[in-house]
CSV table of N, CA, C and O in Angstrom, one decimal:
chain,number,residue,atom,x,y,z
A,28,MET,N,74.1,51.8,72.5
A,28,MET,CA,75.1,52.6,71.8
A,28,MET,C,75.7,51.8,70.6
A,28,MET,O,75.8,50.6,70.7
A,29,LYS,N,76.0,52.4,69.5
A,29,LYS,CA,76.5,51.8,68.3
A,29,LYS,C,78.0,51.6,68.5
A,29,LYS,O,78.8,52.0,67.7
A,30,THR,N,78.4,50.8,69.5
A,30,THR,CA,79.8,50.6,69.9
A,30,THR,C,80.6,50.1,68.7
A,30,THR,O,81.7,50.5,68.4
A,31,GLU,N,80.0,49.1,68.0
A,31,GLU,CA,80.8,48.4,66.9
A,31,GLU,C,81.0,49.4,65.8
A,31,GLU,O,82.1,49.4,65.1
A,32,LEU,N,80.1,50.3,65.5
A,32,LEU,CA,80.3,51.4,64.5
A,32,LEU,C,81.5,52.2,64.9
A,32,LEU,O,82.4,52.5,64.0
A,33,TYR,N,81.6,52.7,66.1
A,33,TYR,CA,82.7,53.5,66.6
A,33,TYR,C,84.0,52.7,66.6
A,33,TYR,O,85.1,53.3,66.2
A,34,LYS,N,84.0,51.5,66.9
A,34,LYS,CA,85.2,50.7,66.9
A,34,LYS,C,85.7,50.5,65.4
A,34,LYS,O,86.9,50.5,65.2
A,35,LYS,N,84.8,50.4,64.5
A,35,LYS,CA,85.1,50.3,63.1
A,35,LYS,C,85.7,51.6,62.7
A,35,LYS,O,86.7,51.6,61.9
A,36,GLN,N,85.2,52.7,63.1
A,36,GLN,CA,85.8,54.0,62.7
A,36,GLN,C,87.2,54.1,63.3
A,36,GLN,O,88.1,54.7,62.6
A,37,VAL,N,87.4,53.7,64.5
A,37,VAL,CA,88.8,53.7,65.1
A,37,VAL,C,89.7,52.9,64.2
A,37,VAL,O,90.8,53.4,63.8
A,38,LYS,N,89.4,51.7,63.8
A,38,LYS,CA,90.2,50.9,63.0
A,38,LYS,C,90.4,51.5,61.6
A,38,LYS,O,91.5,51.5,61.1
A,39,GLU,N,89.3,51.8,60.9
A,39,GLU,CA,89.4,52.3,59.5
A,39,GLU,C,89.9,53.7,59.3
A,39,GLU,O,90.5,54.0,58.3
A,40,ASN,N,89.5,54.6,60.3
A,40,ASN,CA,89.8,56.0,60.1
A,40,ASN,C,91.1,56.5,60.8
A,40,ASN,O,91.7,57.5,60.4
A,41,VAL,N,91.4,55.9,62.0
A,41,VAL,CA,92.5,56.3,62.8
A,41,VAL,C,93.7,55.4,62.6
A,41,VAL,O,94.7,55.8,62.2
A,42,VAL,N,93.5,54.1,63.0
A,42,VAL,CA,94.6,53.2,62.9
A,42,VAL,C,95.1,53.0,61.5
A,42,VAL,O,96.4,53.1,61.3
A,43,ALA,N,94.3,52.9,60.6
A,43,ALA,CA,94.7,52.7,59.2
A,43,ALA,C,95.5,53.9,58.7
A,43,ALA,O,96.6,53.7,58.0
A,44,ALA,N,95.1,55.1,59.0
A,44,ALA,CA,95.8,56.3,58.6
A,44,ALA,C,97.2,56.3,59.3
A,44,ALA,O,98.2,56.7,58.6
A,45,MET,N,97.3,56.0,60.5
A,45,MET,CA,98.6,56.0,61.2
A,45,MET,C,99.5,54.9,60.6
A,45,MET,O,100.7,55.2,60.4
A,46,LEU,N,99.0,53.8,60.3
A,46,LEU,CA,99.8,52.7,59.7
A,46,LEU,C,100.2,53.1,58.3
A,46,LEU,O,101.4,52.8,57.9
A,47,ASP,N,99.3,53.7,57.5
A,47,ASP,CA,99.7,54.1,56.2
A,47,ASP,C,100.8,55.1,56.2
A,47,ASP,O,101.8,55.0,55.4
A,48,TYR,N,100.8,56.1,57.1
A,48,TYR,CA,101.8,57.1,57.3
A,48,TYR,C,103.2,56.4,57.6
A,48,TYR,O,104.2,56.7,57.1
A,49,MET,N,103.1,55.4,58.5
A,49,MET,CA,104.3,54.7,58.9
A,49,MET,C,105.0,54.0,57.7
A,49,MET,O,106.2,54.0,57.6
A,50,SER,N,104.1,53.4,56.8
A,50,SER,CA,104.7,52.7,55.7
A,50,SER,C,105.2,53.6,54.6
A,50,SER,O,106.1,53.2,53.8
A,51,GLU,N,104.8,54.9,54.7
A,51,GLU,CA,105.3,55.9,53.7
A,51,GLU,C,106.5,56.7,54.2
A,51,GLU,O,107.2,57.3,53.3
A,52,ASP,N,106.7,56.7,55.5
A,52,ASP,CA,107.8,57.6,56.0
A,52,ASP,C,108.8,56.7,56.8
A,52,ASP,O,108.5,56.3,57.9
A,53,GLU,N,110.0,56.6,56.3
A,53,GLU,CA,111.0,55.8,56.9
A,53,GLU,C,111.4,56.4,58.3
A,53,GLU,O,111.9,55.7,59.2
A,54,ASP,N,111.3,57.7,58.4
A,54,ASP,CA,111.7,58.4,59.6
A,54,ASP,C,110.5,58.7,60.6
A,54,ASP,O,110.6,59.6,61.4
A,55,CYS,N,109.5,57.9,60.5
A,55,CYS,CA,108.3,58.1,61.4
A,55,CYS,C,108.8,58.0,62.8
A,55,CYS,O,109.5,57.1,63.2
A,56,ASP,N,108.3,58.9,63.7
A,56,ASP,CA,108.7,58.9,65.1
A,56,ASP,C,107.8,58.1,66.0
A,56,ASP,O,107.9,58.2,67.2
A,57,TYR,N,107.0,57.2,65.4
A,57,TYR,CA,106.2,56.3,66.2
A,57,TYR,C,106.2,54.9,65.7
A,57,TYR,O,106.6,54.7,64.5
A,58,SER,N,105.9,54.0,66.5
A,58,SER,CA,106.0,52.6,66.1
A,58,SER,C,104.6,51.9,66.0
A,58,SER,O,103.6,52.5,66.4
A,59,LYS,N,104.6,50.7,65.5
A,59,LYS,CA,103.3,50.0,65.4
A,59,LYS,C,102.8,49.8,66.9
A,59,LYS,O,101.5,49.8,67.1
A,60,LYS,N,103.6,49.6,67.8
A,60,LYS,CA,103.2,49.5,69.2
A,60,LYS,C,102.5,50.7,69.7
A,60,LYS,O,101.5,50.6,70.4
A,61,ASP,N,102.9,51.9,69.3
A,61,ASP,CA,102.3,53.2,69.6
A,61,ASP,C,100.9,53.2,69.0
A,61,ASP,O,99.9,53.6,69.7
A,62,VAL,N,100.8,52.8,67.8
A,62,VAL,CA,99.5,52.8,67.1
A,62,VAL,C,98.5,51.8,67.8
A,62,VAL,O,97.4,52.1,68.1
A,63,GLN,N,99.0,50.6,68.2
A,63,GLN,CA,98.2,49.7,68.9
A,63,GLN,C,97.8,50.2,70.3
A,63,GLN,O,96.6,50.0,70.7
A,64,LYS,N,98.6,50.9,70.9
A,64,LYS,CA,98.3,51.5,72.2
A,64,LYS,C,97.2,52.6,72.0
A,64,LYS,O,96.2,52.6,72.8
A,65,CYS,N,97.3,53.4,71.0
A,65,CYS,CA,96.2,54.4,70.7
A,65,CYS,C,94.9,53.7,70.4
A,65,CYS,O,93.9,54.1,71.0
A,66,GLU,N,94.9,52.6,69.6
A,66,GLU,CA,93.7,51.9,69.3
A,66,GLU,C,93.1,51.3,70.6
A,66,GLU,O,91.9,51.4,70.9
A,67,SER,N,94.0,50.7,71.4
A,67,SER,CA,93.6,50.1,72.7
A,67,SER,C,92.9,51.1,73.6
A,67,SER,O,91.8,50.9,74.2
A,68,LEU,N,93.5,52.3,73.7
A,68,LEU,CA,92.9,53.4,74.6
A,68,LEU,C,91.5,53.8,74.1
A,68,LEU,O,90.6,53.9,74.9
A,69,LEU,N,91.4,53.9,72.8
A,69,LEU,CA,90.1,54.3,72.2
A,69,LEU,C,89.0,53.2,72.4
A,69,LEU,O,87.9,53.5,72.7
A,70,LEU,N,89.4,52.0,72.1
A,70,LEU,CA,88.5,50.9,72.3
A,70,LEU,C,88.1,50.7,73.7
A,70,LEU,O,86.9,50.4,74.0
A,71,GLU,N,89.0,50.8,74.6
A,71,GLU,CA,88.7,50.8,76.1
A,71,GLU,C,87.7,51.9,76.5
A,71,GLU,O,86.8,51.6,77.2
A,72,TYR,N,87.9,53.1,76.0
A,72,TYR,CA,87.0,54.2,76.2
A,72,TYR,C,85.6,53.8,75.8
A,72,TYR,O,84.6,54.0,76.5
A,73,LEU,N,85.5,53.3,74.6
A,73,LEU,CA,84.2,52.9,74.0
A,73,LEU,C,83.5,51.8,74.9
A,73,LEU,O,82.3,51.9,75.2
A,74,ASP,N,84.3,50.9,75.3
A,74,ASP,CA,83.8,49.8,76.2
A,74,ASP,C,83.3,50.4,77.5
A,74,ASP,O,82.3,50.0,78.0
A,75,LYS,N,84.1,51.3,78.1
A,75,LYS,CA,83.7,51.9,79.4
A,75,LYS,C,82.4,52.7,79.2
A,75,LYS,O,81.5,52.6,80.1
A,76,LEU,N,82.3,53.4,78.1
A,76,LEU,CA,81.0,54.1,77.9
A,76,LEU,C,79.8,53.1,77.8
A,76,LEU,O,78.8,53.3,78.4
A,77,ASP,N,80.1,52.1,77.1
A,77,ASP,CA,79.0,51.1,76.8
A,77,ASP,C,78.6,50.4,78.1
A,77,ASP,O,77.5,50.0,78.2
A,78,ASN,N,79.5,50.3,79.0
A,78,ASN,CA,79.2,49.6,80.3
A,78,ASN,C,78.8,50.5,81.4
A,78,ASN,O,78.5,50.0,82.5
A,79,LEU,N,78.6,51.8,81.2
A,79,LEU,CA,78.1,52.7,82.2
A,79,LEU,C,76.6,52.3,82.5
A,79,LEU,O,75.8,52.3,81.6
A,80,ALA,N,76.3,51.9,83.8
A,80,ALA,CA,75.0,51.5,84.1
A,80,ALA,C,73.9,52.6,84.0
A,80,ALA,O,72.9,52.4,83.4
A,81,ASN,N,74.2,53.7,84.6
A,81,ASN,CA,73.3,54.8,84.5
A,81,ASN,C,74.1,56.1,84.1
A,81,ASN,O,74.5,56.9,85.0
A,82,PRO,N,74.4,56.2,82.8
A,82,PRO,CA,75.3,57.3,82.4
A,82,PRO,C,74.7,58.7,82.8
A,82,PRO,O,73.5,59.0,82.6
A,83,THR,N,75.6,59.5,83.3
A,83,THR,CA,75.3,60.9,83.6
A,83,THR,C,76.3,61.8,82.9
A,83,THR,O,77.4,61.2,82.5
A,84,ASP,N,76.1,63.0,82.7
A,84,ASP,CA,77.1,63.9,82.1
A,84,ASP,C,78.4,63.8,82.8
A,84,ASP,O,79.4,63.7,82.2
A,85,GLU,N,78.4,63.7,84.2
A,85,GLU,CA,79.6,63.6,84.9
A,85,GLU,C,80.4,62.3,84.7
A,85,GLU,O,81.6,62.3,84.5
A,86,SER,N,79.6,61.2,84.7
A,86,SER,CA,80.3,59.9,84.5
A,86,SER,C,80.8,59.8,83.0
A,86,SER,O,81.9,59.2,82.8
A,87,ILE,N,80.1,60.3,82.1
A,87,ILE,CA,80.6,60.3,80.7
A,87,ILE,C,81.8,61.2,80.5
A,87,ILE,O,82.8,60.8,79.9
A,88,MET,N,81.7,62.4,81.1
A,88,MET,CA,82.9,63.3,80.9
A,88,MET,C,84.1,62.8,81.7
A,88,MET,O,85.2,63.1,81.3
A,89,ALA,N,83.9,62.0,82.7
A,89,ALA,CA,85.1,61.4,83.4
A,89,ALA,C,85.8,60.5,82.5
A,89,ALA,O,87.0,60.5,82.4
A,90,GLN,N,85.0,59.7,81.7
A,90,GLN,CA,85.7,58.8,80.7
A,90,GLN,C,86.3,59.6,79.6
A,90,GLN,O,87.4,59.2,79.1
A,91,VAL,N,85.7,60.7,79.2
A,91,VAL,CA,86.3,61.5,78.1
A,91,VAL,C,87.6,62.1,78.6
A,91,VAL,O,88.6,62.0,77.9
A,92,LYS,N,87.6,62.6,79.8
A,92,LYS,CA,88.9,63.2,80.4
A,92,LYS,C,89.9,62.1,80.5
A,92,LYS,O,91.1,62.4,80.1
A,93,ASP,N,89.6,61.0,81.0
A,93,ASP,CA,90.6,59.9,81.1
A,93,ASP,C,91.2,59.5,79.8
A,93,ASP,O,92.5,59.4,79.7
A,94,VAL,N,90.4,59.4,78.7
A,94,VAL,CA,91.0,58.9,77.5
A,94,VAL,C,91.8,60.1,76.8
A,94,VAL,O,92.9,59.8,76.2
A,95,VAL,N,91.4,61.3,76.9
A,95,VAL,CA,92.1,62.4,76.4
A,95,VAL,C,93.5,62.6,77.1
A,95,VAL,O,94.5,62.7,76.4
A,96,LEU,N,93.5,62.5,78.4
A,96,LEU,CA,94.8,62.6,79.1
A,96,LEU,C,95.7,61.4,78.8
A,96,LEU,O,96.9,61.6,78.6
A,97,ALA,N,95.2,60.2,78.6
A,97,ALA,CA,96.0,59.1,78.2
A,97,ALA,C,96.5,59.3,76.8
A,97,ALA,O,97.7,58.9,76.5
A,98,LEU,N,95.7,59.8,75.9
A,98,LEU,CA,96.2,60.1,74.5
A,98,LEU,C,97.2,61.2,74.5
A,98,LEU,O,98.2,61.1,73.7
A,99,ASN,N,97.1,62.2,75.4
A,99,ASN,CA,98.1,63.2,75.5
A,99,ASN,C,99.5,62.6,75.9
A,99,ASN,O,100.5,62.9,75.3
A,100,THR,N,99.4,61.7,76.9
A,100,THR,CA,100.7,61.1,77.3
A,100,THR,C,101.3,60.2,76.2
A,100,THR,O,102.5,60.3,75.9
A,101,LEU,N,100.5,59.5,75.5
A,101,LEU,CA,101.0,58.6,74.4
A,101,LEU,C,101.6,59.5,73.3
A,101,LEU,O,102.6,59.2,72.8
A,102,ASN,N,100.9,60.6,73.0
A,102,ASN,CA,101.3,61.4,71.9
A,102,ASN,C,102.7,62.1,72.3
A,102,ASN,O,103.6,62.3,71.5
A,103,ASP,N,102.8,62.5,73.6
A,103,ASP,CA,104.0,63.1,74.1
A,103,ASP,C,105.2,62.1,74.0
A,103,ASP,O,106.3,62.5,73.6
A,104,GLU,N,104.9,60.9,74.2
A,104,GLU,CA,106.0,59.8,74.1
A,104,GLU,C,106.5,59.6,72.7
A,104,GLU,O,107.5,59.1,72.5
A,105,THR,N,105.7,60.1,71.7
A,105,THR,CA,106.1,60.0,70.3
A,105,THR,C,106.5,61.4,69.8
A,105,THR,O,106.5,61.6,68.6
A,106,ASP,N,107.0,62.3,70.6
A,106,ASP,CA,107.3,63.6,70.3
A,106,ASP,C,106.2,64.3,69.5
A,106,ASP,O,106.5,65.0,68.5
A,107,CYS,N,105.0,64.1,69.9
A,107,CYS,CA,103.8,64.7,69.3
A,107,CYS,C,103.6,64.4,67.8
A,107,CYS,O,103.1,65.1,67.1
A,108,SER,N,104.1,63.2,67.4
A,108,SER,CA,104.0,62.8,66.0
A,108,SER,C,102.9,61.8,65.7
A,108,SER,O,102.5,61.7,64.5
A,109,LEU,N,102.4,61.2,66.7
A,109,LEU,CA,101.3,60.1,66.5
A,109,LEU,C,100.0,60.7,66.0
A,109,LEU,O,99.4,60.2,65.1
A,110,ILE,N,99.5,61.7,66.7
A,110,ILE,CA,98.2,62.3,66.4
A,110,ILE,C,98.4,63.6,65.6
A,110,ILE,O,98.7,64.6,66.2
A,111,GLU,N,98.3,63.5,64.3
A,111,GLU,CA,98.4,64.6,63.4
A,111,GLU,C,97.0,65.2,63.1
A,111,GLU,O,96.0,64.6,63.6
A,112,THR,N,96.9,66.1,62.3
A,112,THR,CA,95.6,66.8,62.0
A,112,THR,C,94.5,65.9,61.6
A,112,THR,O,93.4,66.0,62.2
A,113,GLY,N,94.7,65.0,60.7
A,113,GLY,CA,93.7,64.1,60.2
A,113,GLY,C,93.2,63.2,61.3
A,113,GLY,O,92.0,63.0,61.5
A,114,GLU,N,94.1,62.6,62.1
A,114,GLU,CA,93.8,61.7,63.1
A,114,GLU,C,93.1,62.5,64.3
A,114,GLU,O,92.2,62.0,64.9
A,115,ARG,N,93.6,63.7,64.5
A,115,ARG,CA,93.0,64.5,65.6
A,115,ARG,C,91.5,64.7,65.3
A,115,ARG,O,90.7,64.6,66.2
A,116,GLU,N,91.1,65.1,64.1
A,116,GLU,CA,89.8,65.3,63.8
A,116,GLU,C,88.9,64.0,63.9
A,116,GLU,O,87.8,64.1,64.4
A,117,GLU,N,89.4,62.9,63.5
A,117,GLU,CA,88.7,61.6,63.6
A,117,GLU,C,88.5,61.3,65.1
A,117,GLU,O,87.4,60.9,65.5
A,118,ILE,N,89.6,61.4,65.9
A,118,ILE,CA,89.6,60.9,67.3
A,118,ILE,C,88.6,61.8,68.1
A,118,ILE,O,87.7,61.2,68.8
A,119,TRP,N,88.7,63.1,68.0
A,119,TRP,CA,87.8,63.9,68.8
A,119,TRP,C,86.3,63.7,68.4
A,119,TRP,O,85.4,63.6,69.3
A,120,GLN,N,86.1,63.5,67.1
A,120,GLN,CA,84.7,63.2,66.7
A,120,GLN,C,84.2,61.9,67.2
A,120,GLN,O,83.0,61.8,67.6
A,121,ILE,N,85.0,60.9,67.2
A,121,ILE,CA,84.6,59.6,67.7
A,121,ILE,C,84.3,59.7,69.2
A,121,ILE,O,83.3,59.2,69.7
A,122,ILE,N,85.2,60.4,69.9
A,122,ILE,CA,85.0,60.6,71.4
A,122,ILE,C,83.7,61.3,71.6
A,122,ILE,O,82.9,60.9,72.5
A,123,GLN,N,83.5,62.4,70.9
A,123,GLN,CA,82.3,63.2,71.1
A,123,GLN,C,81.0,62.5,70.7
A,123,GLN,O,80.0,62.5,71.4
A,124,ASP,N,81.0,62.0,69.5
A,124,ASP,CA,79.8,61.3,69.0
A,124,ASP,C,79.4,60.2,69.9
A,124,ASP,O,78.2,60.0,70.2
A,125,SER,N,80.3,59.4,70.4
A,125,SER,CA,80.0,58.3,71.3
A,125,SER,C,79.5,58.8,72.6
A,125,SER,O,78.6,58.2,73.2
A,126,ALA,N,80.1,59.8,73.1
A,126,ALA,CA,79.6,60.4,74.4
A,126,ALA,C,78.2,60.9,74.3
A,126,ALA,O,77.4,60.7,75.2
A,127,VAL,N,77.9,61.6,73.2
A,127,VAL,CA,76.5,62.1,73.0
A,127,VAL,C,75.6,61.0,72.9
A,127,VAL,O,74.5,61.0,73.5
A,128,GLU,N,75.9,60.0,72.1
A,128,GLU,CA,75.0,58.8,72.0
A,128,GLU,C,74.8,58.1,73.3
A,128,GLU,O,73.8,57.5,73.6
A,129,CYS,N,75.8,58.1,74.1
A,129,CYS,CA,75.7,57.4,75.5
A,129,CYS,C,74.8,58.2,76.4
A,129,CYS,O,74.3,57.7,77.4
A,130,GLY,N,74.6,59.5,76.1
A,130,GLY,CA,73.6,60.3,76.9
A,130,GLY,C,74.1,61.6,77.3
A,130,GLY,O,73.4,62.3,78.1
A,131,LEU,N,75.3,62.0,76.9
A,131,LEU,CA,75.8,63.4,77.2
A,131,LEU,C,74.9,64.4,76.7
A,131,LEU,O,74.5,64.4,75.5
A,132,SER,N,74.5,65.4,77.5
A,132,SER,CA,73.7,66.5,77.0
A,132,SER,C,74.4,67.2,75.9
A,132,SER,O,75.6,67.2,75.8
A,133,SER,N,73.6,67.7,75.0
A,133,SER,CA,74.2,68.3,73.8
A,133,SER,C,75.3,69.3,74.1
A,133,SER,O,75.1,70.4,74.8
A,134,PRO,N,76.5,69.0,73.7
A,134,PRO,CA,77.7,69.9,74.0
A,134,PRO,C,77.7,71.1,73.1
A,134,PRO,O,77.3,71.0,72.0
A,135,ALA,N,78.3,72.1,73.7
A,135,ALA,CA,78.5,73.3,72.8
A,135,ALA,C,80.0,73.3,72.5
A,135,ALA,O,80.9,73.7,73.2
A,136,GLY,N,80.3,72.7,71.3
A,136,GLY,CA,81.7,72.7,70.9
A,136,GLY,C,82.4,71.3,71.2
A,136,GLY,O,81.7,70.4,71.6
A,137,ASP,N,83.7,71.3,71.1
A,137,ASP,CA,84.5,70.1,71.2
A,137,ASP,C,84.7,69.8,72.7
A,137,ASP,O,85.3,70.6,73.4
A,138,ILE,N,84.2,68.6,73.1
A,138,ILE,CA,84.3,68.2,74.5
A,138,ILE,C,85.7,67.8,75.0
A,138,ILE,O,85.9,67.7,76.2
A,139,THR,N,86.6,67.6,74.0
A,139,THR,CA,87.9,67.2,74.4
A,139,THR,C,88.9,68.4,74.6
A,139,THR,O,90.0,68.2,75.2
A,140,GLU,N,88.5,69.5,74.1
A,140,GLU,CA,89.3,70.7,74.1
A,140,GLU,C,89.9,71.1,75.4
A,140,GLU,O,91.1,71.5,75.5
A,141,GLU,N,89.2,70.9,76.5
A,141,GLU,CA,89.6,71.4,77.8
A,141,GLU,C,90.9,70.7,78.2
A,141,GLU,O,91.8,71.3,78.9
A,142,TRP,N,91.1,69.4,77.8
A,142,TRP,CA,92.3,68.6,78.3
A,142,TRP,C,93.2,68.3,77.1
A,142,TRP,O,94.3,67.9,77.3
A,143,ARG,N,92.7,68.4,75.9
A,143,ARG,CA,93.5,67.9,74.7
A,143,ARG,C,94.7,68.8,74.4
A,143,ARG,O,94.7,70.0,74.4
A,144,GLU,N,95.9,68.1,74.2
A,144,GLU,CA,97.1,68.7,73.8
A,144,GLU,C,97.5,68.3,72.4
A,144,GLU,O,98.5,68.7,71.9
A,145,TRP,N,96.7,67.5,71.8
A,145,TRP,CA,97.1,67.0,70.4
A,145,TRP,C,96.2,67.7,69.4
A,145,TRP,O,95.2,68.2,69.6
């Protein structure tokens, strides 16, 4: 799996956008710690996928569910301000693309939608 590529996308497309928004908005409802937690959750998800010995649809989707639920909790803690439209699109695409590359059968639609609240 191209884990490093996905990690780069997390840093450049998700984290950078969140930090840019923070620097532009004095009343931002999230902190740098929240951004770091989001980054950590996504990087851990990628590492877990990468370390699956014999990936199956079930084991991959278990990781997807875990990261989506953790991101829901984090976003709730920031009054739903951390994951906005741009970040949402980047995050679900990273989650989905990495899951498919790990071996998930071709999904019909967004695989995060079942659990996603952001």
